[in-house]
Amino acid sequence: MINHARLYSGDGVVRPPVRFYVWVTLVLLAIGAPLSRAEASEHGGVLRIAYNEFPPFAHHTQTGEASGLIIEMTRKVVEEAGYQPEFLFLPISRVYLYLKNGTVDAWPGLTNIPQLEGEVLESWAQPMTVQLSAWYLDGKSPLDHFDDLMGKTVIVIAGYTYAGLIQWLQESDQILVTEAPNHRAAIDMLKRHRGDYVLDYHAPVREILTEPSDSIVRESEVRSRTAAWLFSLANPRAAILREAFDDAYLRLVQRGELPVMPRNGQSYVIPGFPEAYR
């Protein structure tokens, strides 16, 4: 209850009590102050979702739209959780930066990335497995042990961190690392014998192996990783968003609208793979 008792000043003017002014000020601030993004998210607002070029899981169409397997899955989960997705196309280094500073709320990406340790929360739901492979030419030796890379030239995709493995490769004095701007260029470099192996992911490479000369390209599995939704810890509601995503994913699976992917399912690591990046 507001006390409307009148107060008289020395000049005889009737003035309301001080707490009345405080109350009016708070009301005006509440009406006029915009919601922060975290507060808007609480009320089913827009979530900024980062994505990078990683076909067929995620890619940027010619019309500027986000598309791909994990993008469509993310769109369903976001809407089921009661939010609206705003997809932001970024190079992978910018994805990491924006997750750290809270410019984006979430990213559908690989789990256990060293550069993001302590910066993100990973969803319980891990809806996809991503395989890293070593690509080589027919007649050459497959990669049976990670030590087989010693003394070799390895072609990598510019901007990819391979969940931190790129640093290990670049610091090795026994492996020569050379970069390609994209998946197609990497395979073409391999066919021109500008490297012994291409280190790249299974799905995007399989999608671009369409030329007749690509029939000589072979594959050795190196590492399989799970993908999840990673939430920026710079957002104070990261844990709430994670819970909302996990619940939404489970509802969609129960209705048969998304495939189920057991958490901590089977994975593969090639012998000799650096322990710190397993």
PDB file of C-alpha atoms in Angstrom:
ATOM      1  CA  MET A   1       0.000   0.000   0.000  1.00  0.00           C
ATOM      2  CA  ILE A   2       1.265   3.471  -0.916  1.00  0.00           C
ATOM      3  CA  ASN A   3       1.077   5.994   1.897  1.00  0.00           C
ATOM      4  CA  HIS A   4      -0.632   9.055   0.417  1.00  0.00           C
ATOM      5  CA  ALA A   5      -0.210  11.129   3.570  1.00  0.00           C
ATOM      6  CA  ARG A   6       0.556  14.669   2.578  1.00  0.00           C
ATOM      7  CA  LEU A   7       3.720  16.441   3.554  1.00  0.00           C
ATOM      8  CA  TYR A   8       3.920  20.241   3.813  1.00  0.00           C
ATOM      9  CA  SER A   9       7.077  22.035   2.853  1.00  0.00           C
ATOM     10  CA  GLY A  10       8.193  25.261   4.359  1.00  0.00           C
ATOM     11  CA  ASP A  11       6.586  27.234   1.509  1.00  0.00           C
ATOM     12  CA  GLY A  12       3.196  25.682   2.227  1.00  0.00           C
ATOM     13  CA  VAL A  13       3.118  23.479  -0.903  1.00  0.00           C
ATOM     14  CA  VAL A  14       1.686  19.992  -0.443  1.00  0.00           C
ATOM     15  CA  ARG A  15       4.249  17.356  -1.499  1.00  0.00           C
ATOM     16  CA  PRO A  16       3.960  13.554  -1.538  1.00  0.00           C
ATOM     17  CA  PRO A  17       6.420  11.514   0.583  1.00  0.00           C
ATOM     18  CA  VAL A  18       9.882  10.701  -0.815  1.00  0.00           C
ATOM     19  CA  ARG A  19       9.066   7.005  -1.228  1.00  0.00           C
ATOM     20  CA  PHE A  20       6.299   7.995  -3.643  1.00  0.00           C
ATOM     21  CA  TYR A  21       8.934   9.459  -5.974  1.00  0.00           C
ATOM     22  CA  VAL A  22      11.028   6.321  -5.614  1.00  0.00           C
ATOM     23  CA  TRP A  23       8.042   4.166  -6.537  1.00  0.00           C
ATOM     24  CA  VAL A  24       7.218   6.294  -9.606  1.00  0.00           C
ATOM     25  CA  THR A  25      10.864   6.192 -10.753  1.00  0.00           C
ATOM     26  CA  LEU A  26      11.013   2.402 -10.500  1.00  0.00           C
ATOM     27  CA  VAL A  27       7.794   2.011 -12.468  1.00  0.00           C
ATOM     28  CA  LEU A  28       9.057   4.292 -15.238  1.00  0.00           C
ATOM     29  CA  LEU A  29      12.358   2.437 -15.418  1.00  0.00           C
ATOM     30  CA  ALA A  30      10.567  -0.907 -15.608  1.00  0.00           C
ATOM     31  CA  ILE A  31       8.390   0.326 -18.453  1.00  0.00           C
ATOM     32  CA  GLY A  32      11.114   2.024 -20.432  1.00  0.00           C
ATOM     33  CA  ALA A  33      14.100  -0.311 -19.963  1.00  0.00           C
ATOM     34  CA  PRO A  34      14.629  -2.810 -22.824  1.00  0.00           C
ATOM     35  CA  LEU A  35      15.083  -6.451 -21.971  1.00  0.00           C
ATOM     36  CA  SER A  36      18.585  -7.836 -22.147  1.00  0.00           C
ATOM     37  CA  ARG A  37      19.070 -10.747 -24.514  1.00  0.00           C
ATOM     38  CA  ALA A  38      19.210 -13.174 -21.594  1.00  0.00           C
ATOM     39  CA  GLU A  39      15.940 -11.761 -20.226  1.00  0.00           C
ATOM     40  CA  ALA A  40      14.370 -11.889 -23.667  1.00  0.00           C
ATOM     41  CA  SER A  41      15.424 -15.522 -23.983  1.00  0.00           C
ATOM     42  CA  GLU A  42      13.577 -16.268 -20.759  1.00  0.00           C
ATOM     43  CA  HIS A  43      10.417 -15.100 -22.446  1.00  0.00           C
ATOM     44  CA  GLY A  44      10.916 -17.124 -25.639  1.00  0.00           C
ATOM     45  CA  GLY A  45      12.960 -14.552 -27.561  1.00  0.00           C
ATOM     46  CA  VAL A  46      15.562 -14.833 -30.311  1.00  0.00           C
ATOM     47  CA  LEU A  47      18.645 -17.003 -29.870  1.00  0.00           C
ATOM     48  CA  ARG A  48      21.734 -16.225 -31.921  1.00  0.00           C
ATOM     49  CA  ILE A  49      23.136 -19.497 -33.275  1.00  0.00           C
ATOM     50  CA  ALA A  50      26.600 -19.524 -34.845  1.00  0.00           C
ATOM     51  CA  TYR A  51      27.448 -21.843 -37.710  1.00  0.00           C
ATOM     52  CA  ASN A  52      30.415 -22.348 -40.007  1.00  0.00           C
ATOM     53  CA  GLU A  53      30.971 -23.836 -43.462  1.00  0.00           C
ATOM     54  CA  PHE A  54      30.918 -27.596 -42.867  1.00  0.00           C
ATOM     55  CA  PRO A  55      28.799 -29.331 -45.537  1.00  0.00           C
ATOM     56  CA  PRO A  56      26.670 -31.379 -45.443  1.00  0.00           C
ATOM     57  CA  PHE A  57      26.193 -30.629 -41.739  1.00  0.00           C
ATOM     58  CA  ALA A  58      26.167 -26.849 -42.068  1.00  0.00           C
ATOM     59  CA  HIS A  59      26.717 -24.452 -44.933  1.00  0.00           C
ATOM     60  CA  HIS A  60      25.807 -21.031 -46.312  1.00  0.00           C
ATOM     61  CA  THR A  61      23.531 -21.151 -49.373  1.00  0.00           C
ATOM     62  CA  GLN A  62      23.774 -18.817 -52.374  1.00  0.00           C
ATOM     63  CA  THR A  63      20.706 -17.001 -51.074  1.00  0.00           C
ATOM     64  CA  GLY A  64      22.411 -16.368 -47.742  1.00  0.00           C
ATOM     65  CA  GLU A  65      20.460 -18.956 -45.743  1.00  0.00           C
ATOM     66  CA  ALA A  66      21.739 -21.434 -43.185  1.00  0.00           C
ATOM     67  CA  SER A  67      21.287 -25.019 -44.350  1.00  0.00           C
ATOM     68  CA  GLY A  68      22.520 -28.543 -43.662  1.00  0.00           C
ATOM     69  CA  LEU A  69      21.763 -31.551 -41.465  1.00  0.00           C
ATOM     70  CA  ILE A  70      22.722 -30.041 -38.115  1.00  0.00           C
ATOM     71  CA  ILE A  71      21.171 -26.695 -39.060  1.00  0.00           C
ATOM     72  CA  GLU A  72      17.757 -28.234 -39.727  1.00  0.00           C
ATOM     73  CA  MET A  73      18.009 -30.263 -36.537  1.00  0.00           C
ATOM     74  CA  THR A  74      18.976 -27.135 -34.588  1.00  0.00           C
ATOM     75  CA  ARG A  75      16.098 -25.159 -36.083  1.00  0.00           C
ATOM     76  CA  LYS A  76      13.617 -27.827 -34.937  1.00  0.00           C
ATOM     77  CA  VAL A  77      15.083 -27.981 -31.434  1.00  0.00           C
ATOM     78  CA  VAL A  78      15.176 -24.195 -31.009  1.00  0.00           C
ATOM     79  CA  GLU A  79      11.549 -23.798 -32.091  1.00  0.00           C
ATOM     80  CA  GLU A  80      10.424 -26.771 -29.982  1.00  0.00           C
ATOM     81  CA  ALA A  81      12.128 -25.126 -26.995  1.00  0.00           C
ATOM     82  CA  GLY A  82      10.047 -22.003 -27.583  1.00  0.00           C
ATOM     83  CA  TYR A  83      12.640 -19.699 -29.122  1.00  0.00           C
ATOM     84  CA  GLN A  84      13.347 -18.205 -32.531  1.00  0.00           C
ATOM     85  CA  PRO A  85      16.710 -18.997 -34.165  1.00  0.00           C
ATOM     86  CA  GLU A  86      18.863 -16.320 -35.738  1.00  0.00           C
ATOM     87  CA  PHE A  87      21.698 -18.059 -37.573  1.00  0.00           C
ATOM     88  CA  LEU A  88      24.997 -16.205 -37.874  1.00  0.00           C
ATOM     89  CA  PHE A  89      27.519 -17.444 -40.471  1.00  0.00           C
ATOM     90  CA  LEU A  90      31.103 -17.135 -39.175  1.00  0.00           C
ATOM     91  CA  PRO A  91      34.614 -18.489 -39.734  1.00  0.00           C
ATOM     92  CA  ILE A  92      35.492 -21.008 -37.072  1.00  0.00           C
ATOM     93  CA  SER A  93      37.899 -18.663 -35.254  1.00  0.00           C
ATOM     94  CA  ARG A  94      35.121 -16.087 -34.934  1.00  0.00           C
ATOM     95  CA  VAL A  95      32.722 -18.784 -33.666  1.00  0.00           C
ATOM     96  CA  TYR A  96      35.116 -19.462 -30.787  1.00  0.00           C
ATOM     97  CA  LEU A  97      35.556 -15.748 -30.053  1.00  0.00           C
ATOM     98  CA  TYR A  98      31.818 -15.008 -30.086  1.00  0.00           C
ATOM     99  CA  LEU A  99      31.078 -17.958 -27.808  1.00  0.00           C
ATOM    100  CA  LYS A 100      33.659 -16.663 -25.357  1.00  0.00           C
ATOM    101  CA  ASN A 101      32.353 -13.089 -25.273  1.00  0.00           C
ATOM    102  CA  GLY A 102      28.650 -13.943 -25.503  1.00  0.00           C
ATOM    103  CA  THR A 103      27.972 -12.388 -28.910  1.00  0.00           C
ATOM    104  CA  VAL A 104      26.281 -15.674 -29.832  1.00  0.00           C
ATOM    105  CA  ASP A 105      24.238 -17.885 -27.536  1.00  0.00           C
ATOM    106  CA  ALA A 106      25.048 -21.308 -28.961  1.00  0.00           C
ATOM    107  CA  TRP A 107      26.826 -23.288 -31.661  1.00  0.00           C
ATOM    108  CA  PRO A 108      26.178 -26.814 -32.979  1.00  0.00           C
ATOM    109  CA  GLY A 109      29.728 -28.153 -32.966  1.00  0.00           C
ATOM    110  CA  LEU A 110      32.114 -30.827 -31.777  1.00  0.00           C
ATOM    111  CA  THR A 111      32.495 -31.717 -28.124  1.00  0.00           C
ATOM    112  CA  ASN A 112      35.645 -31.427 -25.984  1.00  0.00           C
ATOM    113  CA  ILE A 113      37.344 -28.588 -27.889  1.00  0.00           C
ATOM    114  CA  PRO A 114      40.390 -27.459 -25.862  1.00  0.00           C
ATOM    115  CA  GLN A 115      40.069 -23.791 -26.948  1.00  0.00           C
ATOM    116  CA  LEU A 116      36.553 -23.674 -25.471  1.00  0.00           C
ATOM    117  CA  GLU A 117      37.274 -25.384 -22.165  1.00  0.00           C
ATOM    118  CA  GLY A 118      35.628 -23.387 -19.390  1.00  0.00           C
ATOM    119  CA  GLU A 119      33.871 -21.155 -21.924  1.00  0.00           C
ATOM    120  CA  VAL A 120      30.842 -23.267 -22.890  1.00  0.00           C
ATOM    121  CA  LEU A 121      28.335 -25.793 -21.611  1.00  0.00           C
ATOM    122  CA  GLU A 122      27.752 -28.824 -23.828  1.00  0.00           C
ATOM    123  CA  SER A 123      24.275 -30.268 -24.234  1.00  0.00           C
ATOM    124  CA  TRP A 124      23.534 -33.701 -22.860  1.00  0.00           C
ATOM    125  CA  ALA A 125      22.047 -34.535 -26.242  1.00  0.00           C
ATOM    126  CA  GLN A 126      24.734 -35.478 -28.749  1.00  0.00           C
ATOM    127  CA  PRO A 127      22.735 -35.974 -31.936  1.00  0.00           C
ATOM    128  CA  MET A 128      25.497 -36.630 -34.456  1.00  0.00           C
ATOM    129  CA  THR A 129      28.868 -38.297 -34.965  1.00  0.00           C
ATOM    130  CA  VAL A 130      31.559 -36.655 -37.097  1.00  0.00           C
ATOM    131  CA  GLN A 131      34.432 -38.691 -38.545  1.00  0.00           C
ATOM    132  CA  LEU A 132      37.899 -37.307 -39.238  1.00  0.00           C
ATOM    133  CA  SER A 133      39.764 -39.166 -41.986  1.00  0.00           C
ATOM    134  CA  ALA A 134      43.127 -39.238 -43.713  1.00  0.00           C
ATOM    135  CA  TRP A 135      42.660 -39.209 -47.499  1.00  0.00           C
ATOM    136  CA  TYR A 136      45.363 -40.650 -49.763  1.00  0.00           C
ATOM    137  CA  LEU A 137      45.829 -41.871 -53.339  1.00  0.00           C
ATOM    138  CA  ASP A 138      45.341 -45.404 -54.590  1.00  0.00           C
ATOM    139  CA  GLY A 139      48.655 -47.249 -54.534  1.00  0.00           C
ATOM    140  CA  LYS A 140      49.930 -45.275 -51.545  1.00  0.00           C
ATOM    141  CA  SER A 141      49.997 -46.538 -47.957  1.00  0.00           C
ATOM    142  CA  PRO A 142      46.869 -46.137 -45.820  1.00  0.00           C
ATOM    143  CA  LEU A 143      47.200 -44.460 -42.449  1.00  0.00           C
ATOM    144  CA  ASP A 144      47.161 -47.369 -40.000  1.00  0.00           C
ATOM    145  CA  HIS A 145      48.988 -45.620 -37.148  1.00  0.00           C
ATOM    146  CA  PHE A 146      49.224 -41.903 -36.414  1.00  0.00           C
ATOM    147  CA  ASP A 147      53.012 -42.184 -36.403  1.00  0.00           C
ATOM    148  CA  ASP A 148      52.794 -42.915 -40.125  1.00  0.00           C
ATOM    149  CA  LEU A 149      52.432 -39.145 -40.604  1.00  0.00           C
ATOM    150  CA  MET A 150      56.030 -38.632 -39.537  1.00  0.00           C
ATOM    151  CA  GLY A 151      58.164 -37.479 -42.439  1.00  0.00           C
ATOM    152  CA  LYS A 152      55.074 -36.773 -44.541  1.00  0.00           C
ATOM    153  CA  THR A 153      53.333 -33.686 -45.903  1.00  0.00           C
ATOM    154  CA  VAL A 154      49.799 -33.283 -44.569  1.00  0.00           C
ATOM    155  CA  ILE A 155      47.242 -31.065 -46.300  1.00  0.00           C
ATOM    156  CA  VAL A 156      44.762 -29.384 -43.950  1.00  0.00           C
ATOM    157  CA  ILE A 157      41.833 -27.020 -44.445  1.00  0.00           C
ATOM    158  CA  ALA A 158      42.634 -23.383 -43.657  1.00  0.00           C
ATOM    159  CA  GLY A 159      40.815 -22.178 -40.556  1.00  0.00           C
ATOM    160  CA  TYR A 160      40.071 -25.663 -39.211  1.00  0.00           C
ATOM    161  CA  THR A 161      41.454 -26.442 -35.758  1.00  0.00           C
ATOM    162  CA  TYR A 162      40.564 -30.160 -35.798  1.00  0.00           C
ATOM    163  CA  ALA A 163      39.535 -29.770 -32.156  1.00  0.00           C
ATOM    164  CA  GLY A 164      43.011 -28.506 -31.270  1.00  0.00           C
ATOM    165  CA  LEU A 165      44.969 -31.116 -33.232  1.00  0.00           C
ATOM    166  CA  ILE A 166      46.197 -28.532 -35.748  1.00  0.00           C
ATOM    167  CA  GLN A 167      48.457 -26.996 -33.108  1.00  0.00           C
ATOM    168  CA  TRP A 168      50.086 -30.377 -32.421  1.00  0.00           C
ATOM    169  CA  LEU A 169      50.660 -30.928 -36.143  1.00  0.00           C
ATOM    170  CA  GLN A 170      52.143 -27.473 -36.688  1.00  0.00           C
ATOM    171  CA  GLU A 171      54.482 -27.823 -33.708  1.00  0.00           C
ATOM    172  CA  SER A 172      55.818 -31.177 -34.895  1.00  0.00           C
ATOM    173  CA  ASP A 173      59.264 -30.932 -36.487  1.00  0.00           C
ATOM    174  CA  GLN A 174      58.653 -34.211 -38.352  1.00  0.00           C
ATOM    175  CA  ILE A 175      55.421 -33.304 -40.164  1.00  0.00           C
ATOM    176  CA  LEU A 176      55.111 -30.679 -42.888  1.00  0.00           C
ATOM    177  CA  VAL A 177      51.690 -28.991 -42.835  1.00  0.00           C
ATOM    178  CA  THR A 178      50.317 -27.196 -45.892  1.00  0.00           C
ATOM    179  CA  GLU A 179      46.930 -25.484 -46.156  1.00  0.00           C
ATOM    180  CA  ALA A 180      44.153 -25.656 -48.732  1.00  0.00           C
ATOM    181  CA  PRO A 181      41.342 -23.077 -48.841  1.00  0.00           C
ATOM    182  CA  ASN A 182      38.547 -25.684 -49.009  1.00  0.00           C
ATOM    183  CA  HIS A 183      37.748 -29.395 -49.350  1.00  0.00           C
ATOM    184  CA  ARG A 184      37.843 -29.462 -53.162  1.00  0.00           C
ATOM    185  CA  ALA A 185      41.169 -27.673 -53.308  1.00  0.00           C
ATOM    186  CA  ALA A 186      42.639 -30.085 -50.748  1.00  0.00           C
ATOM    187  CA  ILE A 187      41.730 -33.155 -52.826  1.00  0.00           C
ATOM    188  CA  ASP A 188      43.052 -31.502 -55.986  1.00  0.00           C
ATOM    189  CA  MET A 189      46.336 -30.767 -54.208  1.00  0.00           C
ATOM    190  CA  LEU A 190      46.524 -34.418 -53.166  1.00  0.00           C
ATOM    191  CA  LYS A 191      45.994 -35.588 -56.756  1.00  0.00           C
ATOM    192  CA  ARG A 192      48.785 -33.232 -57.894  1.00  0.00           C
ATOM    193  CA  HIS A 193      51.062 -34.919 -55.301  1.00  0.00           C
ATOM    194  CA  ARG A 194      51.463 -31.754 -53.248  1.00  0.00           C
ATOM    195  CA  GLY A 195      50.941 -33.789 -50.100  1.00  0.00           C
ATOM    196  CA  ASP A 196      50.838 -37.375 -48.868  1.00  0.00           C
ATOM    197  CA  TYR A 197      47.563 -37.147 -46.941  1.00  0.00           C
ATOM    198  CA  VAL A 198      44.610 -34.813 -46.635  1.00  0.00           C
ATOM    199  CA  LEU A 199      43.351 -34.530 -43.082  1.00  0.00           C
ATOM    200  CA  ASP A 200      39.655 -33.747 -43.457  1.00  0.00           C
ATOM    201  CA  TYR A 201      36.195 -34.843 -42.344  1.00  0.00           C
ATOM    202  CA  HIS A 202      34.368 -37.748 -43.975  1.00  0.00           C
ATOM    203  CA  ALA A 203      31.020 -36.167 -44.854  1.00  0.00           C
ATOM    204  CA  PRO A 204      32.148 -32.976 -46.634  1.00  0.00           C
ATOM    205  CA  VAL A 205      34.810 -34.791 -48.650  1.00  0.00           C
ATOM    206  CA  ARG A 206      32.473 -37.585 -49.722  1.00  0.00           C
ATOM    207  CA  GLU A 207      30.072 -34.943 -50.942  1.00  0.00           C
ATOM    208  CA  ILE A 208      32.619 -33.351 -53.295  1.00  0.00           C
ATOM    209  CA  LEU A 209      34.180 -36.555 -54.701  1.00  0.00           C
ATOM    210  CA  THR A 210      32.208 -36.289 -57.943  1.00  0.00           C
ATOM    211  CA  GLU A 211      34.899 -36.016 -60.641  1.00  0.00           C
ATOM    212  CA  PRO A 212      36.005 -39.162 -62.533  1.00  0.00           C
ATOM    213  CA  SER A 213      39.600 -38.653 -61.372  1.00  0.00           C
ATOM    214  CA  ASP A 214      38.413 -38.724 -57.754  1.00  0.00           C
ATOM    215  CA  SER A 215      38.077 -42.513 -58.018  1.00  0.00           C
ATOM    216  CA  ILE A 216      41.740 -42.855 -57.036  1.00  0.00           C
ATOM    217  CA  VAL A 217      41.155 -41.201 -53.642  1.00  0.00           C
ATOM    218  CA  ARG A 218      41.095 -43.564 -50.657  1.00  0.00           C
ATOM    219  CA  GLU A 219      40.249 -43.045 -46.977  1.00  0.00           C
ATOM    220  CA  SER A 220      41.566 -44.113 -43.577  1.00  0.00           C
ATOM    221  CA  GLU A 221      39.503 -43.368 -40.445  1.00  0.00           C
ATOM    222  CA  VAL A 222      41.407 -41.312 -37.894  1.00  0.00           C
ATOM    223  CA  ARG A 223      38.965 -40.194 -35.218  1.00  0.00           C
ATOM    224  CA  SER A 224      35.229 -40.097 -34.632  1.00  0.00           C
ATOM    225  CA  ARG A 225      33.761 -37.315 -32.487  1.00  0.00           C
ATOM    226  CA  THR A 226      30.287 -36.456 -31.285  1.00  0.00           C
ATOM    227  CA  ALA A 227      28.540 -33.180 -31.990  1.00  0.00           C
ATOM    228  CA  ALA A 228      26.406 -31.318 -29.465  1.00  0.00           C
ATOM    229  CA  TRP A 229      24.998 -27.857 -28.828  1.00  0.00           C
ATOM    230  CA  LEU A 230      27.535 -25.638 -27.085  1.00  0.00           C
ATOM    231  CA  PHE A 231      26.174 -22.749 -25.015  1.00  0.00           C
ATOM    232  CA  SER A 232      28.149 -19.621 -24.210  1.00  0.00           C
ATOM    233  CA  LEU A 233      28.902 -19.303 -20.497  1.00  0.00           C
ATOM    234  CA  ALA A 234      28.999 -15.538 -21.032  1.00  0.00           C
ATOM    235  CA  ASN A 235      25.203 -15.820 -21.122  1.00  0.00           C
ATOM    236  CA  PRO A 236      24.030 -16.131 -17.483  1.00  0.00           C
ATOM    237  CA  ARG A 237      21.183 -18.379 -18.642  1.00  0.00           C
ATOM    238  CA  ALA A 238      23.436 -20.931 -20.354  1.00  0.00           C
ATOM    239  CA  ALA A 239      22.380 -23.777 -18.044  1.00  0.00           C
ATOM    240  CA  ILE A 240      18.687 -22.970 -18.533  1.00  0.00           C
ATOM    241  CA  LEU A 241      19.114 -22.894 -22.309  1.00  0.00           C
ATOM    242  CA  ARG A 242      20.923 -26.224 -22.230  1.00  0.00           C
ATOM    243  CA  GLU A 243      18.100 -27.796 -20.248  1.00  0.00           C
ATOM    244  CA  ALA A 244      15.526 -26.366 -22.660  1.00  0.00           C
ATOM    245  CA  PHE A 245      17.424 -27.754 -25.674  1.00  0.00           C
ATOM    246  CA  ASP A 246      17.867 -31.194 -24.129  1.00  0.00           C
ATOM    247  CA  ASP A 247      14.179 -31.426 -23.212  1.00  0.00           C
ATOM    248  CA  ALA A 248      13.138 -30.250 -26.671  1.00  0.00           C
ATOM    249  CA  TYR A 249      15.443 -32.770 -28.356  1.00  0.00           C
ATOM    250  CA  LEU A 250      14.028 -35.626 -26.279  1.00  0.00           C
ATOM    251  CA  ARG A 251      10.448 -34.616 -27.111  1.00  0.00           C
ATOM    252  CA  LEU A 252      11.263 -34.547 -30.826  1.00  0.00           C
ATOM    253  CA  VAL A 253      12.933 -37.967 -30.596  1.00  0.00           C
ATOM    254  CA  GLN A 254       9.927 -39.416 -28.744  1.00  0.00           C
ATOM    255  CA  ARG A 255       7.617 -38.107 -31.485  1.00  0.00           C
ATOM    256  CA  GLY A 256       9.865 -39.629 -34.145  1.00  0.00           C
ATOM    257  CA  GLU A 257      10.772 -36.229 -35.627  1.00  0.00           C
ATOM    258  CA  LEU A 258      14.496 -36.608 -34.915  1.00  0.00           C
ATOM    259  CA  PRO A 259      16.720 -39.711 -34.821  1.00  0.00           C
ATOM    260  CA  VAL A 260      18.016 -40.897 -31.487  1.00  0.00           C
ATOM    261  CA  MET A 261      21.766 -40.841 -30.935  1.00  0.00           C
ATOM    262  CA  PRO A 262      22.958 -42.574 -27.745  1.00  0.00           C
ATOM    263  CA  ARG A 263      25.243 -40.426 -25.625  1.00  0.00           C
ATOM    264  CA  ASN A 264      28.820 -41.661 -25.420  1.00  0.00           C
ATOM    265  CA  GLY A 265      28.210 -44.105 -28.228  1.00  0.00           C
ATOM    266  CA  GLN A 266      30.918 -46.056 -29.997  1.00  0.00           C
ATOM    267  CA  SER A 267      33.886 -44.028 -31.209  1.00  0.00           C
ATOM    268  CA  TYR A 268      37.187 -44.742 -32.879  1.00  0.00           C
ATOM    269  CA  VAL A 269      40.690 -43.382 -32.351  1.00  0.00           C
ATOM    270  CA  ILE A 270      43.559 -44.465 -34.587  1.00  0.00           C
ATOM    271  CA  PRO A 271      46.516 -45.995 -32.697  1.00  0.00           C
ATOM    272  CA  GLY A 272      49.128 -43.415 -31.774  1.00  0.00           C
ATOM    273  CA  PHE A 273      46.700 -40.500 -31.804  1.00  0.00           C
ATOM    274  CA  PRO A 274      47.973 -37.752 -29.437  1.00  0.00           C
ATOM    275  CA  GLU A 275      46.608 -38.442 -25.975  1.00  0.00           C
ATOM    276  CA  ALA A 276      45.798 -34.794 -25.237  1.00  0.00           C
ATOM    277  CA  TYR A 277      43.360 -34.586 -28.164  1.00  0.00           C
ATOM    278  CA  ARG A 278      41.490 -37.868 -27.781  1.00  0.00           C
TER     279      ARG A 278
END
